[in-house]
Amino acid sequence: QAQLVESGGGLVQAGGSLRLSCAASGRTFGRYVAWFRQVEDKEREFVAAINWSGGHTYYGDSVKGRFTISRDKTLNTVYLQMNSLKSEDTAVYYCAASSSIILSSIRFSTAYANWGQGTQVTVSS
């Protein structure tokens, strides 16, 4: 399976923007690529997912309208553009991928076997 490497996290003020990247090396991503986020001691929350071949996108309710997931097939990279950031967006953001996942499971972290190391996003209010 591909090795996933996230980048782009950091500290930003509320209302600002960040763009996260998830690059796959070794192999292509697979069928779906997703972003999840996790705050200490809480379960990982689904943020967004994209179908690698067709480009269809899906979003969690808390980020809909503010975040955009996209892909660049030539660079084998998935992006998460985050706008209008809020303090509650503070979390470690993880990229995940799966070759076998089905559409009905894309919002569940347990359905993904391949994960990146995570990147911290901190939004100051």
mmCIF file of N, CA and C in Angstrom:
data_model
loop_
_atom_site.group_PDB
_atom_site.id
_atom_site.type_symbol
_atom_site.label_atom_id
_atom_site.label_comp_id
_atom_site.label_asym_id
_atom_site.label_seq_id
_atom_site.Cartn_x
_atom_site.Cartn_y
_atom_site.Cartn_z
ATOM 1 N N GLN A 1 0.828 -1.171 0.000
ATOM 2 C CA GLN A 1 0.000 0.000 0.000
ATOM 3 C C GLN A 1 0.880 1.245 0.000
ATOM 4 N N ALA A 2 0.289 2.364 -0.421
ATOM 5 C CA ALA A 2 1.052 3.588 -0.520
ATOM 6 C C ALA A 2 1.389 4.130 0.872
ATOM 7 N N GLN A 3 2.519 4.814 0.956
ATOM 8 C CA GLN A 3 2.857 5.531 2.179
ATOM 9 C C GLN A 3 2.263 6.928 2.063
ATOM 10 N N LEU A 4 1.527 7.341 3.086
ATOM 11 C CA LEU A 4 0.846 8.635 3.062
ATOM 12 C C LEU A 4 1.592 9.617 3.956
ATOM 13 N N VAL A 5 1.843 10.802 3.419
ATOM 14 C CA VAL A 5 2.561 11.821 4.175
ATOM 15 C C VAL A 5 1.777 13.121 4.113
ATOM 16 N N GLU A 6 1.334 13.590 5.292
ATOM 17 C CA GLU A 6 0.591 14.852 5.363
ATOM 18 C C GLU A 6 1.546 16.008 5.599
ATOM 19 N N SER A 7 1.131 17.178 5.156
ATOM 20 C CA SER A 7 1.875 18.406 5.427
ATOM 21 C C SER A 7 0.909 19.579 5.350
ATOM 22 N N GLY A 8 1.367 20.731 5.841
ATOM 23 C CA GLY A 8 0.582 21.947 5.710
ATOM 24 C C GLY A 8 -0.089 22.426 6.978
ATOM 25 N N GLY A 9 0.014 21.652 8.037
ATOM 26 C CA GLY A 9 -0.603 22.086 9.285
ATOM 27 C C GLY A 9 0.155 23.270 9.883
ATOM 28 N N GLY A 10 -0.450 23.861 10.912
ATOM 29 C CA GLY A 10 0.196 24.979 11.572
ATOM 30 C C GLY A 10 -0.767 25.751 12.440
ATOM 31 N N LEU A 11 -0.352 26.946 12.803
ATOM 32 C CA LEU A 11 -1.144 27.831 13.655
ATOM 33 C C LEU A 11 -1.738 28.940 12.799
ATOM 34 N N VAL A 12 -3.036 29.161 12.945
ATOM 35 C CA VAL A 12 -3.710 30.190 12.171
ATOM 36 C C VAL A 12 -4.761 30.855 13.045
ATOM 37 N N GLN A 13 -5.052 32.096 12.758
ATOM 38 C CA GLN A 13 -6.097 32.785 13.510
ATOM 39 C C GLN A 13 -7.472 32.392 13.002
ATOM 40 N N ALA A 14 -8.434 32.505 13.865
ATOM 41 C CA ALA A 14 -9.817 32.217 13.470
ATOM 42 C C ALA A 14 -10.197 33.097 12.284
ATOM 43 N N GLY A 15 -10.875 32.481 11.313
ATOM 44 C CA GLY A 15 -11.245 33.172 10.099
ATOM 45 C C GLY A 15 -10.240 32.996 8.974
ATOM 46 N N GLY A 16 -9.083 32.469 9.319
ATOM 47 C CA GLY A 16 -8.035 32.285 8.333
ATOM 48 C C GLY A 16 -8.173 30.990 7.554
ATOM 49 N N SER A 17 -7.146 30.696 6.751
ATOM 50 C CA SER A 17 -7.163 29.528 5.873
ATOM 51 C C SER A 17 -5.859 28.753 5.978
ATOM 52 N N LEU A 18 -5.957 27.469 5.703
ATOM 53 C CA LEU A 18 -4.803 26.594 5.582
ATOM 54 C C LEU A 18 -5.099 25.580 4.494
ATOM 55 N N ARG A 19 -4.054 25.072 3.864
ATOM 56 C CA ARG A 19 -4.224 23.982 2.911
ATOM 57 C C ARG A 19 -3.336 22.815 3.338
ATOM 58 N N LEU A 20 -3.968 21.700 3.578
ATOM 59 C CA LEU A 20 -3.252 20.482 3.907
ATOM 60 C C LEU A 20 -3.017 19.662 2.643
ATOM 61 N N SER A 21 -1.900 18.954 2.640
ATOM 62 C CA SER A 21 -1.580 18.070 1.532
ATOM 63 C C SER A 21 -1.354 16.662 2.050
ATOM 64 N N CYS A 22 -1.721 15.697 1.242
ATOM 65 C CA CYS A 22 -1.463 14.292 1.543
ATOM 66 C C CYS A 22 -0.863 13.672 0.291
ATOM 67 N N ALA A 23 0.397 13.335 0.362
ATOM 68 C CA ALA A 23 1.091 12.767 -0.789
ATOM 69 C C ALA A 23 1.262 11.266 -0.592
ATOM 70 N N ALA A 24 1.027 10.533 -1.663
ATOM 71 C CA ALA A 24 1.191 9.082 -1.625
ATOM 72 C C ALA A 24 2.446 8.709 -2.376
ATOM 73 N N SER A 25 3.239 7.872 -1.760
ATOM 74 C CA SER A 25 4.451 7.390 -2.431
ATOM 75 C C SER A 25 4.419 5.876 -2.479
ATOM 76 N N GLY A 26 5.048 5.354 -3.485
ATOM 77 C CA GLY A 26 5.124 3.906 -3.610
ATOM 78 C C GLY A 26 4.045 3.332 -4.494
ATOM 79 N N ARG A 27 2.821 3.716 -4.222
ATOM 80 C CA ARG A 27 1.679 3.252 -5.013
ATOM 81 C C ARG A 27 0.647 4.370 -5.080
ATOM 82 N N THR A 28 -0.351 4.164 -5.882
ATOM 83 C CA THR A 28 -1.439 5.154 -5.913
ATOM 84 C C THR A 28 -2.323 4.974 -4.690
ATOM 85 N N PHE A 29 -3.187 5.945 -4.465
ATOM 86 C CA PHE A 29 -3.988 5.957 -3.256
ATOM 87 C C PHE A 29 -4.931 4.776 -3.129
ATOM 88 N N GLY A 30 -5.626 4.440 -4.174
ATOM 89 C CA GLY A 30 -6.680 3.437 -4.071
ATOM 90 C C GLY A 30 -8.004 4.024 -4.492
ATOM 91 N N ARG A 31 -9.093 3.549 -3.909
ATOM 92 C CA ARG A 31 -10.429 3.939 -4.342
ATOM 93 C C ARG A 31 -10.882 5.259 -3.723
ATOM 94 N N TYR A 32 -10.744 5.410 -2.425
ATOM 95 C CA TYR A 32 -11.143 6.636 -1.736
ATOM 96 C C TYR A 32 -10.002 7.146 -0.870
ATOM 97 N N VAL A 33 -9.924 8.457 -0.769
ATOM 98 C CA VAL A 33 -8.989 9.111 0.132
ATOM 99 C C VAL A 33 -9.801 10.046 1.018
ATOM 100 N N ALA A 34 -9.492 10.035 2.290
ATOM 101 C CA ALA A 34 -10.284 10.833 3.230
ATOM 102 C C ALA A 34 -9.389 11.592 4.184
ATOM 103 N N TRP A 35 -9.970 12.637 4.742
ATOM 104 C CA TRP A 35 -9.356 13.351 5.857
ATOM 105 C C TRP A 35 -10.229 13.134 7.091
ATOM 106 N N PHE A 36 -9.572 12.800 8.167
ATOM 107 C CA PHE A 36 -10.200 12.728 9.482
ATOM 108 C C PHE A 36 -9.449 13.668 10.415
ATOM 109 N N ARG A 37 -10.086 14.002 11.508
ATOM 110 C CA ARG A 37 -9.390 14.791 12.514
ATOM 111 C C ARG A 37 -9.693 14.234 13.890
ATOM 112 N N GLN A 38 -8.761 14.492 14.787
ATOM 113 C CA GLN A 38 -8.909 13.934 16.131
ATOM 114 C C GLN A 38 -8.406 14.916 17.171
ATOM 115 N N VAL A 39 -9.233 15.107 18.174
ATOM 116 C CA VAL A 39 -8.866 15.879 19.354
ATOM 117 C C VAL A 39 -8.587 14.868 20.452
ATOM 118 N N GLU A 40 -7.661 15.216 21.325
ATOM 119 C CA GLU A 40 -7.270 14.292 22.412
ATOM 120 C C GLU A 40 -8.458 13.603 23.042
ATOM 121 N N ASP A 41 -8.350 12.290 23.210
ATOM 122 C CA ASP A 41 -9.332 11.486 23.937
ATOM 123 C C ASP A 41 -10.690 11.401 23.249
ATOM 124 N N LYS A 42 -10.784 11.887 22.033
ATOM 125 C CA LYS A 42 -12.043 11.762 21.304
ATOM 126 C C LYS A 42 -11.846 10.877 20.088
ATOM 127 N N GLU A 43 -12.948 10.396 19.546
ATOM 128 C CA GLU A 43 -12.862 9.569 18.356
ATOM 129 C C GLU A 43 -12.498 10.412 17.142
ATOM 130 N N ARG A 44 -11.919 9.755 16.164
ATOM 131 C CA ARG A 44 -11.601 10.462 14.934
ATOM 132 C C ARG A 44 -12.891 10.847 14.214
ATOM 133 N N GLU A 45 -12.928 12.086 13.767
ATOM 134 C CA GLU A 45 -14.112 12.639 13.116
ATOM 135 C C GLU A 45 -13.891 12.723 11.617
ATOM 136 N N PHE A 46 -14.865 12.278 10.856
ATOM 137 C CA PHE A 46 -14.801 12.363 9.405
ATOM 138 C C PHE A 46 -14.871 13.822 8.973
ATOM 139 N N VAL A 47 -13.952 14.211 8.096
ATOM 140 C CA VAL A 47 -13.925 15.585 7.593
ATOM 141 C C VAL A 47 -14.368 15.628 6.135
ATOM 142 N N ALA A 48 -13.702 14.851 5.299
ATOM 143 C CA ALA A 48 -14.010 14.878 3.870
ATOM 144 C C ALA A 48 -13.416 13.649 3.204
ATOM 145 N N ALA A 49 -13.961 13.293 2.045
ATOM 146 C CA ALA A 49 -13.428 12.181 1.270
ATOM 147 C C ALA A 49 -13.597 12.486 -0.214
ATOM 148 N N ILE A 50 -12.760 11.848 -1.004
ATOM 149 C CA ILE A 50 -12.825 12.020 -2.448
ATOM 150 C C ILE A 50 -12.613 10.667 -3.120
ATOM 151 N N ASN A 51 -13.403 10.423 -4.139
ATOM 152 C CA ASN A 51 -13.203 9.236 -4.960
ATOM 153 C C ASN A 51 -12.041 9.512 -5.899
ATOM 154 N N TRP A 52 -11.003 8.679 -5.828
ATOM 155 C CA TRP A 52 -9.769 9.000 -6.532
ATOM 156 C C TRP A 52 -9.959 9.053 -8.048
ATOM 157 N N SER A 53 -10.725 8.127 -8.591
ATOM 158 C CA SER A 53 -10.858 8.077 -10.045
ATOM 159 C C SER A 53 -11.854 9.115 -10.566
ATOM 160 N N GLY A 54 -13.037 9.191 -9.950
ATOM 161 C CA GLY A 54 -14.079 10.072 -10.470
ATOM 162 C C GLY A 54 -14.089 11.468 -9.896
ATOM 163 N N GLY A 55 -13.424 11.660 -8.752
ATOM 164 C CA GLY A 55 -13.358 12.982 -8.153
ATOM 165 C C GLY A 55 -14.577 13.402 -7.346
ATOM 166 N N HIS A 56 -15.543 12.492 -7.123
ATOM 167 C CA HIS A 56 -16.708 12.851 -6.322
ATOM 168 C C HIS A 56 -16.271 13.127 -4.889
ATOM 169 N N THR A 57 -16.878 14.146 -4.276
ATOM 170 C CA THR A 57 -16.462 14.569 -2.947
ATOM 171 C C THR A 57 -17.589 14.461 -1.930
ATOM 172 N N TYR A 58 -17.204 14.288 -0.681
ATOM 173 C CA TYR A 58 -18.148 14.104 0.414
ATOM 174 C C TYR A 58 -17.585 14.844 1.630
ATOM 175 N N TYR A 59 -18.488 15.429 2.432
ATOM 176 C CA TYR A 59 -18.041 16.256 3.546
ATOM 177 C C TYR A 59 -18.805 15.961 4.819
ATOM 178 N N GLY A 60 -18.111 16.148 5.943
ATOM 179 C CA GLY A 60 -18.790 16.106 7.220
ATOM 180 C C GLY A 60 -19.607 17.376 7.403
ATOM 181 N N ASP A 61 -20.655 17.288 8.193
ATOM 182 C CA ASP A 61 -21.557 18.424 8.352
ATOM 183 C C ASP A 61 -20.861 19.645 8.943
ATOM 184 N N SER A 62 -19.899 19.435 9.806
ATOM 185 C CA SER A 62 -19.262 20.544 10.507
ATOM 186 C C SER A 62 -18.331 21.365 9.616
ATOM 187 N N VAL A 63 -17.963 20.834 8.459
ATOM 188 C CA VAL A 63 -17.030 21.550 7.587
ATOM 189 C C VAL A 63 -17.630 21.907 6.238
ATOM 190 N N LYS A 64 -18.833 21.427 5.974
ATOM 191 C CA LYS A 64 -19.455 21.659 4.680
ATOM 192 C C LYS A 64 -19.563 23.152 4.399
ATOM 193 N N GLY A 65 -19.138 23.549 3.224
ATOM 194 C CA GLY A 65 -19.187 24.953 2.848
ATOM 195 C C GLY A 65 -17.937 25.731 3.200
ATOM 196 N N ARG A 66 -17.088 25.151 4.038
ATOM 197 C CA ARG A 66 -15.850 25.833 4.443
ATOM 198 C C ARG A 66 -14.601 25.110 3.939
ATOM 199 N N PHE A 67 -14.665 23.788 3.883
ATOM 200 C CA PHE A 67 -13.518 23.000 3.457
ATOM 201 C C PHE A 67 -13.771 22.420 2.073
ATOM 202 N N THR A 68 -12.681 22.245 1.323
ATOM 203 C CA THR A 68 -12.766 21.642 -0.002
ATOM 204 C C THR A 68 -11.671 20.604 -0.165
ATOM 205 N N ILE A 69 -12.067 19.398 -0.531
ATOM 206 C CA ILE A 69 -11.095 18.341 -0.812
ATOM 207 C C ILE A 69 -10.920 18.251 -2.318
ATOM 208 N N SER A 70 -9.685 18.036 -2.738
ATOM 209 C CA SER A 70 -9.390 17.930 -4.167
ATOM 210 C C SER A 70 -8.203 17.002 -4.358
ATOM 211 N N ARG A 71 -7.955 16.650 -5.611
ATOM 212 C CA ARG A 71 -6.836 15.757 -5.888
ATOM 213 C C ARG A 71 -6.095 16.223 -7.113
ATOM 214 N N ASP A 72 -4.819 15.866 -7.157
ATOM 215 C CA ASP A 72 -3.994 16.089 -8.337
ATOM 216 C C ASP A 72 -3.406 14.740 -8.707
ATOM 217 N N LYS A 73 -3.936 14.146 -9.755
ATOM 218 C CA LYS A 73 -3.495 12.802 -10.124
ATOM 219 C C LYS A 73 -2.044 12.790 -10.573
ATOM 220 N N THR A 74 -1.604 13.850 -11.218
ATOM 221 C CA THR A 74 -0.222 13.861 -11.716
ATOM 222 C C THR A 74 0.781 13.915 -10.563
ATOM 223 N N LEU A 75 0.389 14.544 -9.468
ATOM 224 C CA LEU A 75 1.270 14.638 -8.304
ATOM 225 C C LEU A 75 0.969 13.580 -7.259
ATOM 226 N N ASN A 76 -0.068 12.778 -7.510
ATOM 227 C CA ASN A 76 -0.469 11.745 -6.548
ATOM 228 C C ASN A 76 -0.684 12.353 -5.162
ATOM 229 N N THR A 77 -1.425 13.433 -5.145
ATOM 230 C CA THR A 77 -1.613 14.208 -3.917
ATOM 231 C C THR A 77 -3.079 14.605 -3.751
ATOM 232 N N VAL A 78 -3.534 14.570 -2.521
ATOM 233 C CA VAL A 78 -4.875 15.037 -2.167
ATOM 234 C C VAL A 78 -4.720 16.244 -1.259
ATOM 235 N N TYR A 79 -5.583 17.228 -1.480
ATOM 236 C CA TYR A 79 -5.512 18.470 -0.717
ATOM 237 C C TYR A 79 -6.779 18.670 0.105
ATOM 238 N N LEU A 80 -6.632 19.406 1.196
ATOM 239 C CA LEU A 80 -7.784 19.853 1.961
ATOM 240 C C LEU A 80 -7.625 21.353 2.173
ATOM 241 N N GLN A 81 -8.397 22.115 1.437
ATOM 242 C CA GLN A 81 -8.394 23.562 1.595
ATOM 243 C C GLN A 81 -9.382 23.916 2.691
ATOM 244 N N MET A 82 -8.891 24.577 3.718
ATOM 245 C CA MET A 82 -9.711 24.903 4.879
ATOM 246 C C MET A 82 -9.836 26.419 4.983
ATOM 247 N N ASN A 83 -11.039 26.905 4.834
ATOM 248 C CA ASN A 83 -11.321 28.338 4.926
ATOM 249 C C ASN A 83 -12.222 28.621 6.114
ATOM 250 N N SER A 84 -12.278 29.881 6.485
ATOM 251 C CA SER A 84 -13.135 30.319 7.598
ATOM 252 C C SER A 84 -12.929 29.439 8.818
ATOM 253 N N LEU A 85 -11.685 29.235 9.160
ATOM 254 C CA LEU A 85 -11.368 28.316 10.259
ATOM 255 C C LEU A 85 -11.886 28.841 11.587
ATOM 256 N N LYS A 86 -12.310 27.901 12.420
ATOM 257 C CA LYS A 86 -12.821 28.200 13.747
ATOM 258 C C LYS A 86 -11.954 27.493 14.782
ATOM 259 N N SER A 87 -12.058 27.940 16.016
ATOM 260 C CA SER A 87 -11.256 27.319 17.078
ATOM 261 C C SER A 87 -11.600 25.843 17.221
ATOM 262 N N GLU A 88 -12.847 25.493 16.953
ATOM 263 C CA GLU A 88 -13.236 24.082 17.074
ATOM 264 C C GLU A 88 -12.685 23.210 15.951
ATOM 265 N N ASP A 89 -12.008 23.792 14.969
ATOM 266 C CA ASP A 89 -11.331 23.011 13.941
ATOM 267 C C ASP A 89 -9.954 22.549 14.405
ATOM 268 N N THR A 90 -9.519 23.017 15.560
ATOM 269 C CA THR A 90 -8.226 22.610 16.100
ATOM 270 C C THR A 90 -8.213 21.111 16.354
ATOM 271 N N ALA A 91 -7.230 20.436 15.772
ATOM 272 C CA ALA A 91 -7.139 18.987 15.892
ATOM 273 C C ALA A 91 -5.894 18.511 15.149
ATOM 274 N N VAL A 92 -5.597 17.234 15.306
ATOM 275 C CA VAL A 92 -4.631 16.582 14.429
ATOM 276 C C VAL A 92 -5.410 16.039 13.237
ATOM 277 N N TYR A 93 -4.968 16.377 12.064
ATOM 278 C CA TYR A 93 -5.640 15.960 10.835
ATOM 279 C C TYR A 93 -4.872 14.805 10.207
ATOM 280 N N TYR A 94 -5.621 13.763 9.869
ATOM 281 C CA TYR A 94 -5.032 12.554 9.298
ATOM 282 C C TYR A 94 -5.592 12.297 7.899
ATOM 283 N N CYS A 95 -4.725 11.855 7.041
ATOM 284 C CA CYS A 95 -5.111 11.388 5.721
ATOM 285 C C CYS A 95 -5.248 9.868 5.785
ATOM 286 N N ALA A 96 -6.248 9.337 5.114
ATOM 287 C CA ALA A 96 -6.471 7.896 5.098
ATOM 288 C C ALA A 96 -6.874 7.471 3.695
ATOM 289 N N ALA A 97 -6.553 6.240 3.354
ATOM 290 C CA ALA A 97 -6.878 5.744 2.023
ATOM 291 C C ALA A 97 -7.260 4.280 2.084
ATOM 292 N N SER A 98 -8.050 3.883 1.113
ATOM 293 C CA SER A 98 -8.456 2.485 1.033
ATOM 294 C C SER A 98 -8.742 2.113 -0.405
ATOM 295 N N SER A 99 -8.335 0.902 -0.758
ATOM 296 C CA SER A 99 -8.619 0.388 -2.098
ATOM 297 C C SER A 99 -9.899 -0.421 -2.132
ATOM 298 N N SER A 100 -10.373 -0.853 -0.970
ATOM 299 C CA SER A 100 -11.505 -1.772 -0.948
ATOM 300 C C SER A 100 -12.768 -1.192 -0.341
ATOM 301 N N ILE A 101 -12.688 0.021 0.145
ATOM 302 C CA ILE A 101 -13.819 0.606 0.858
ATOM 303 C C ILE A 101 -14.990 0.843 -0.094
ATOM 304 N N ILE A 102 -16.201 0.742 0.438
ATOM 305 C CA ILE A 102 -17.386 1.049 -0.350
ATOM 306 C C ILE A 102 -17.959 2.394 0.108
ATOM 307 N N LEU A 103 -18.786 2.993 -0.725
ATOM 308 C CA LEU A 103 -19.258 4.343 -0.484
ATOM 309 C C LEU A 103 -19.954 4.488 0.872
ATOM 310 N N SER A 104 -20.720 3.508 1.251
ATOM 311 C CA SER A 104 -21.473 3.616 2.504
ATOM 312 C C SER A 104 -20.578 3.624 3.736
ATOM 313 N N SER A 105 -19.303 3.310 3.575
ATOM 314 C CA SER A 105 -18.386 3.225 4.730
ATOM 315 C C SER A 105 -17.367 4.347 4.792
ATOM 316 N N ILE A 106 -17.396 5.268 3.866
ATOM 317 C CA ILE A 106 -16.295 6.229 3.779
ATOM 318 C C ILE A 106 -16.211 7.160 4.984
ATOM 319 N N ARG A 107 -17.278 7.293 5.754
ATOM 320 C CA ARG A 107 -17.254 8.196 6.909
ATOM 321 C C ARG A 107 -16.764 7.521 8.188
ATOM 322 N N PHE A 108 -16.425 6.255 8.110
ATOM 323 C CA PHE A 108 -16.013 5.503 9.288
ATOM 324 C C PHE A 108 -14.507 5.264 9.276
ATOM 325 N N SER A 109 -13.828 5.709 10.319
ATOM 326 C CA SER A 109 -12.376 5.583 10.360
ATOM 327 C C SER A 109 -11.936 4.125 10.360
ATOM 328 N N THR A 110 -12.750 3.256 10.911
ATOM 329 C CA THR A 110 -12.382 1.845 10.985
ATOM 330 C C THR A 110 -12.341 1.174 9.613
ATOM 331 N N ALA A 111 -12.905 1.825 8.612
ATOM 332 C CA ALA A 111 -12.914 1.242 7.271
ATOM 333 C C ALA A 111 -11.614 1.470 6.514
ATOM 334 N N TYR A 112 -10.742 2.281 7.066
ATOM 335 C CA TYR A 112 -9.489 2.626 6.390
ATOM 336 C C TYR A 112 -8.319 1.914 7.070
ATOM 337 N N ALA A 113 -7.471 1.287 6.262
ATOM 338 C CA ALA A 113 -6.321 0.574 6.800
ATOM 339 C C ALA A 113 -5.027 1.352 6.645
ATOM 340 N N ASN A 114 -5.023 2.333 5.766
ATOM 341 C CA ASN A 114 -3.797 3.042 5.444
ATOM 342 C C ASN A 114 -3.916 4.486 5.928
ATOM 343 N N TRP A 115 -3.005 4.877 6.824
ATOM 344 C CA TRP A 115 -3.079 6.197 7.462
ATOM 345 C C TRP A 115 -1.738 6.912 7.392
ATOM 346 N N GLY A 116 -1.810 8.233 7.332
ATOM 347 C CA GLY A 116 -0.624 9.037 7.471
ATOM 348 C C GLY A 116 -0.314 9.279 8.939
ATOM 349 N N GLN A 117 0.725 10.058 9.186
ATOM 350 C CA GLN A 117 1.189 10.279 10.558
ATOM 351 C C GLN A 117 0.435 11.413 11.256
ATOM 352 N N GLY A 118 -0.279 12.211 10.494
ATOM 353 C CA GLY A 118 -1.055 13.309 11.065
ATOM 354 C C GLY A 118 -0.297 14.629 11.039
ATOM 355 N N THR A 119 -1.065 15.714 10.982
ATOM 356 C CA THR A 119 -0.489 17.055 11.026
ATOM 357 C C THR A 119 -1.376 17.928 11.914
ATOM 358 N N GLN A 120 -0.750 18.689 12.791
ATOM 359 C CA GLN A 120 -1.485 19.486 13.765
ATOM 360 C C GLN A 120 -1.986 20.777 13.140
ATOM 361 N N VAL A 121 -3.249 21.060 13.358
ATOM 362 C CA VAL A 121 -3.849 22.342 12.980
ATOM 363 C C VAL A 121 -4.360 23.002 14.249
ATOM 364 N N THR A 122 -3.895 24.202 14.501
ATOM 365 C CA THR A 122 -4.321 24.947 15.679
ATOM 366 C C THR A 122 -4.897 26.279 15.237
ATOM 367 N N VAL A 123 -6.137 26.537 15.633
ATOM 368 C CA VAL A 123 -6.816 27.780 15.283
ATOM 369 C C VAL A 123 -6.993 28.600 16.548
ATOM 370 N N SER A 124 -6.395 29.759 16.570
ATOM 371 C CA SER A 124 -6.489 30.620 17.750
ATOM 372 C C SER A 124 -7.650 31.588 17.591
ATOM 373 N N SER A 125 -8.347 31.796 18.705
ATOM 374 C CA SER A 125 -9.526 32.671 18.650
ATOM 375 C C SER A 125 -9.203 34.075 19.123
#
